[in-house]
CSV table of C-alpha atoms and ligand atoms in Angstrom, one decimal:
chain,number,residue,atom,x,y,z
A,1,UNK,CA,126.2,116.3,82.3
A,2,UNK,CA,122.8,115.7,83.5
A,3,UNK,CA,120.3,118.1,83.7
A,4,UNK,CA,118.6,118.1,87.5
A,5,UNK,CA,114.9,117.7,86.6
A,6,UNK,CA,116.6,114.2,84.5
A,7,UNK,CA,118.9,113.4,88.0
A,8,UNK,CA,115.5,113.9,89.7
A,9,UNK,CA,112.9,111.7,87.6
A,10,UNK,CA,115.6,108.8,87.1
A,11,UNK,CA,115.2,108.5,91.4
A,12,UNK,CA,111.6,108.6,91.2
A,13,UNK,CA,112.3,105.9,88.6
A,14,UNK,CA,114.2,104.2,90.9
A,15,UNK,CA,111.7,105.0,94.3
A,16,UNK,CA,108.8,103.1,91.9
A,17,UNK,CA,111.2,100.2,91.4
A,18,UNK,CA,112.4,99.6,95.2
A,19,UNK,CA,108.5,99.7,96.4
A,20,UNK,CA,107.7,97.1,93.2
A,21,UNK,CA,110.8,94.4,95.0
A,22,UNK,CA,108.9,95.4,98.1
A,23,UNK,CA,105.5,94.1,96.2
A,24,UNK,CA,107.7,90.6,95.6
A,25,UNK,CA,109.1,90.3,99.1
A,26,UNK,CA,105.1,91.2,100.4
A,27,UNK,CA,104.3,87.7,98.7
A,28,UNK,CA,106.7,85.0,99.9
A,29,UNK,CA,106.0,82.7,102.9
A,30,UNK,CA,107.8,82.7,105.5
A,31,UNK,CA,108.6,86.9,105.4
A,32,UNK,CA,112.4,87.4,104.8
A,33,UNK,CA,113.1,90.3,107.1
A,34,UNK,CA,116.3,90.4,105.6
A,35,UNK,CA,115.2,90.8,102.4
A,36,UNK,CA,112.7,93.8,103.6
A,37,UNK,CA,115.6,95.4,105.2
A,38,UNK,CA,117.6,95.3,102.5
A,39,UNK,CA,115.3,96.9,100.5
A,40,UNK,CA,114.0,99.2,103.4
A,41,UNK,CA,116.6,100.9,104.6
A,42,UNK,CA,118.3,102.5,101.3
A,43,UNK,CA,114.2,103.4,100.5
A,44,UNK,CA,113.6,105.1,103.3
A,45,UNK,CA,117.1,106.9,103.3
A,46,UNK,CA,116.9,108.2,99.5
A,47,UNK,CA,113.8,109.5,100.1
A,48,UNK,CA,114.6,111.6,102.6
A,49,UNK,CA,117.9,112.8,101.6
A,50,UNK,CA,116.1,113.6,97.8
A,51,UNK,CA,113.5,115.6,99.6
A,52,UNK,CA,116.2,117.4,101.8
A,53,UNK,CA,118.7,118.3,98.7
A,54,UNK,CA,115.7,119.2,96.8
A,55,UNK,CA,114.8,121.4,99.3
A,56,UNK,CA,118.2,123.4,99.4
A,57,UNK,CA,118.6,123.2,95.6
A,58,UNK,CA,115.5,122.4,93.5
A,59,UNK,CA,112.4,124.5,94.8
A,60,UNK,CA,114.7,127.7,95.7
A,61,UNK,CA,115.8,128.2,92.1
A,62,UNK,CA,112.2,127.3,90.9
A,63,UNK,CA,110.7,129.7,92.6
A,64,UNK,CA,113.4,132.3,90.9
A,65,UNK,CA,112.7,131.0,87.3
A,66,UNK,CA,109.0,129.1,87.4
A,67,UNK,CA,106.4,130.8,85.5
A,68,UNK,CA,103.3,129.0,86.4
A,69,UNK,CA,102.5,129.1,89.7
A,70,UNK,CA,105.7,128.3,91.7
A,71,UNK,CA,105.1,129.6,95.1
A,72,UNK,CA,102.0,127.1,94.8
A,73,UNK,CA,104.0,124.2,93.1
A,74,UNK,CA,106.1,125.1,96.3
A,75,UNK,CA,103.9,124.9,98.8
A,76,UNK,CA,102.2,121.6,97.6
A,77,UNK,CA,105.8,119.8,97.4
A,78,UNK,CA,107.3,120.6,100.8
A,79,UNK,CA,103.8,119.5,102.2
A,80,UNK,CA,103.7,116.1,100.6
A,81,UNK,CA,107.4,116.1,101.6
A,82,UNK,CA,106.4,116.1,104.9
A,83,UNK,CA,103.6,113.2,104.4
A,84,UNK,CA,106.3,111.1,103.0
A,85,UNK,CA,109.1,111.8,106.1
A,86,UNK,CA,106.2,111.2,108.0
A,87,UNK,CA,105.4,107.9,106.4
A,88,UNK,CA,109.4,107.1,106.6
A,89,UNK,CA,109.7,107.8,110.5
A,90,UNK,CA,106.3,105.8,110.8
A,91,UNK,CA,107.9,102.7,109.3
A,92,UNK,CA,111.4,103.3,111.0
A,93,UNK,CA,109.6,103.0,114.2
A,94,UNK,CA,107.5,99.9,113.3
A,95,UNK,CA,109.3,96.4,112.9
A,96,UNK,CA,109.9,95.2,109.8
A,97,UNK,CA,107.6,93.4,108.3
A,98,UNK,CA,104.9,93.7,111.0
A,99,UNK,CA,101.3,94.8,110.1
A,100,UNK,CA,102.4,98.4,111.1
A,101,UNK,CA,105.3,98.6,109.4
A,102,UNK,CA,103.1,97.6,106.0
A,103,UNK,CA,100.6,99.8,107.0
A,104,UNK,CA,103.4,103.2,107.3
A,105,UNK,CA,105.6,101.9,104.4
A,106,UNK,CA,101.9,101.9,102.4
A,107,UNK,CA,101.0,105.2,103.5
A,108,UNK,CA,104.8,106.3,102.6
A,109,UNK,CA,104.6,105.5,99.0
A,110,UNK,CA,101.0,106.5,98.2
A,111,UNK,CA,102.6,110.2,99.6
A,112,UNK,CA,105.6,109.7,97.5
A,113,UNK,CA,103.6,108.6,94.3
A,114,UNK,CA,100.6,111.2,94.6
A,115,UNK,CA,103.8,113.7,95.2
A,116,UNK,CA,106.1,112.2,92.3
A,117,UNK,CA,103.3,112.9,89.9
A,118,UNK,CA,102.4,116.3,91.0
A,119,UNK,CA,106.4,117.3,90.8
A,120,UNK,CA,106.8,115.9,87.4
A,121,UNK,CA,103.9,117.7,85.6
A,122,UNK,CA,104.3,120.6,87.4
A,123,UNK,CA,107.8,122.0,89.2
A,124,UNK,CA,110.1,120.1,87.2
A,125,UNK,CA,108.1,120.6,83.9
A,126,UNK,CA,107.9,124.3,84.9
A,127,UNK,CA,112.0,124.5,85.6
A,128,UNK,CA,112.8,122.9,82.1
A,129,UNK,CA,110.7,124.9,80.1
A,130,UNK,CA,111.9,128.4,82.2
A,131,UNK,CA,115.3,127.6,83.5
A,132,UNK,CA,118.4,127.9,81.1
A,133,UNK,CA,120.3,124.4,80.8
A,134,UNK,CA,123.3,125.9,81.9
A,135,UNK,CA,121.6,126.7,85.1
A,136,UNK,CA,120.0,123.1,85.1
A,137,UNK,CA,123.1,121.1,84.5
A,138,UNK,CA,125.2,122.7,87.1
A,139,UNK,CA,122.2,122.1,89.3
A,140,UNK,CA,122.5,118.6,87.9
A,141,UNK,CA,125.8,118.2,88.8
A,142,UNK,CA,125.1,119.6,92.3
A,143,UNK,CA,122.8,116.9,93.2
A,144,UNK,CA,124.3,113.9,92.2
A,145,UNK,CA,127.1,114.9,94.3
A,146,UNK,CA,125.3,115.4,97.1
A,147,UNK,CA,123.7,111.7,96.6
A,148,UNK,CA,126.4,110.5,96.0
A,149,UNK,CA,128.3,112.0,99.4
A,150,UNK,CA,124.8,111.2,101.6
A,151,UNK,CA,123.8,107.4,100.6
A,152,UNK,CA,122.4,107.5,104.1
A,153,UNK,CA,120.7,110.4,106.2
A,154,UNK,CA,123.8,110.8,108.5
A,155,UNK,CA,124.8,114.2,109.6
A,156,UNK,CA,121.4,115.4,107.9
A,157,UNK,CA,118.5,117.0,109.9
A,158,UNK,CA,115.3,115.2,108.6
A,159,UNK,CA,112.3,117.1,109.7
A,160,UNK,CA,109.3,118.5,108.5
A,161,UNK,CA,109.2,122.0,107.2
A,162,UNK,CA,106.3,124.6,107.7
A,163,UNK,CA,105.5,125.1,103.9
A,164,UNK,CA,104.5,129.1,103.8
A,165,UNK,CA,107.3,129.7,106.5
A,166,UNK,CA,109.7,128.0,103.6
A,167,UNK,CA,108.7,130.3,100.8
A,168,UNK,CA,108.7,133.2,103.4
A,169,UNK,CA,112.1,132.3,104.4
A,170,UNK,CA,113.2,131.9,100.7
A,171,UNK,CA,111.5,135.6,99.6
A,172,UNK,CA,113.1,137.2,102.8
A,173,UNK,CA,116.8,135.6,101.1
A,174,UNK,CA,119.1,138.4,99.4
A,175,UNK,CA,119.8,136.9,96.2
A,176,UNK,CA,122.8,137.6,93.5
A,177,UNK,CA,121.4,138.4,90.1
A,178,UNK,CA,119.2,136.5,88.0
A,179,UNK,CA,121.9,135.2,85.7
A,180,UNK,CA,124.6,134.9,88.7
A,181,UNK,CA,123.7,131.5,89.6
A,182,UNK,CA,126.7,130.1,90.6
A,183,UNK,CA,126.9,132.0,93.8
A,184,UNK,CA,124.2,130.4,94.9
A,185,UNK,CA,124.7,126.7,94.4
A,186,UNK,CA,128.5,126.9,95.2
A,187,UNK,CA,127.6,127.7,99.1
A,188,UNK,CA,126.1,124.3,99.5
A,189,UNK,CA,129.7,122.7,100.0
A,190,UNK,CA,130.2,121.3,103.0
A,191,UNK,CA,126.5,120.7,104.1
B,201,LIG,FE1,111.4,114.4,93.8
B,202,LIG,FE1,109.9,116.3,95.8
């Protein structure tokens, strides 16, 4: 079963991967729109819906077990969440392939590499070294399922999140008792 901060880097794994095809497309004459899209759309899809489940899954429980500074690895990752949603809806607006398109799906992936980094050495380094695997594999388990019922963004809301108002909302959450954690993660059927 995998642990959630291993589900997590193998997509940033695969994030780095889809922009390097893009890198390949970026250099053949005449541009293959096609090829962009292909590459595009699933990009700019998994990216959102990681942020989203990471959102509803990831951060809460880090900032129940983190010991570093969690409220502030928090804050930092919902606001470059927002950079790179912004960066996505930039490029969904923009024609593929155009100079504006380039320009937002640029600006998309220096967000989502600056923030990849950042989550890696910090939150998700944090949650292995605090959180009990138990907790982390069903958490594991969790999100994969999630990706693997949302390939695309439909019937998700996608939108940027006020980054105090999130740990706010989080600290103002009754929550079952620190070794309970099932309750918690089992409510996110349906979503
Ligand atoms: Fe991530
Ligand atoms: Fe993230």
């Amino acid at each position: 079963m995998a642990d959630i901060t291993m589900a997590i880097l193998a997509d940033h794994e695969w994030f780095r991967e889809q922009f390097a095809k893009l890198d390949e497309l970026q250099a053949q004459t005449p541009v293959n729109r096609g090829a962009l899209e292909r590459v595009w759309r699933p990009l700019a899809d998994k990216l959102d819906v990681h942020a989203y489940i990471e959102e509803k899954i990831f951060y809460p429980q880090l900032l129940t077990r983190g010991t570093d500074d969690p409220e502030g690895e928090t804050l930092d990752a919902i606001g470059d969440h927002n950079d790179i949603r912004d960066g996505v809806r930039d490029a969904n607006a923009a024609g593929v392939g155009t100079e504006q398109w380039w320009a937002a799906v640029g600006r998309t992936r220096v967000a989502n590499d600056d923030h990849m980094g950042e989550e890696e050495r910090e939150g998700l380094s944090d949650f292995r070294r605090n959180a009990p695997i138990g907790l982390r594999e069903a958490l594991g388990q969790q999100y994969s399922e999630f990706m693997r019922q949302h390939p695309t963004t439909k019937g998700l809301t996608i939108t940027d999140r006020d980054p105090q108002r999130y740990v706010e909302e989080f600290e103002a959450t009754p929550r079952s008792k620190p070794d309970d954690f099932s309750l918690r993660i089992g409510s996110l059927k349906g979503q």
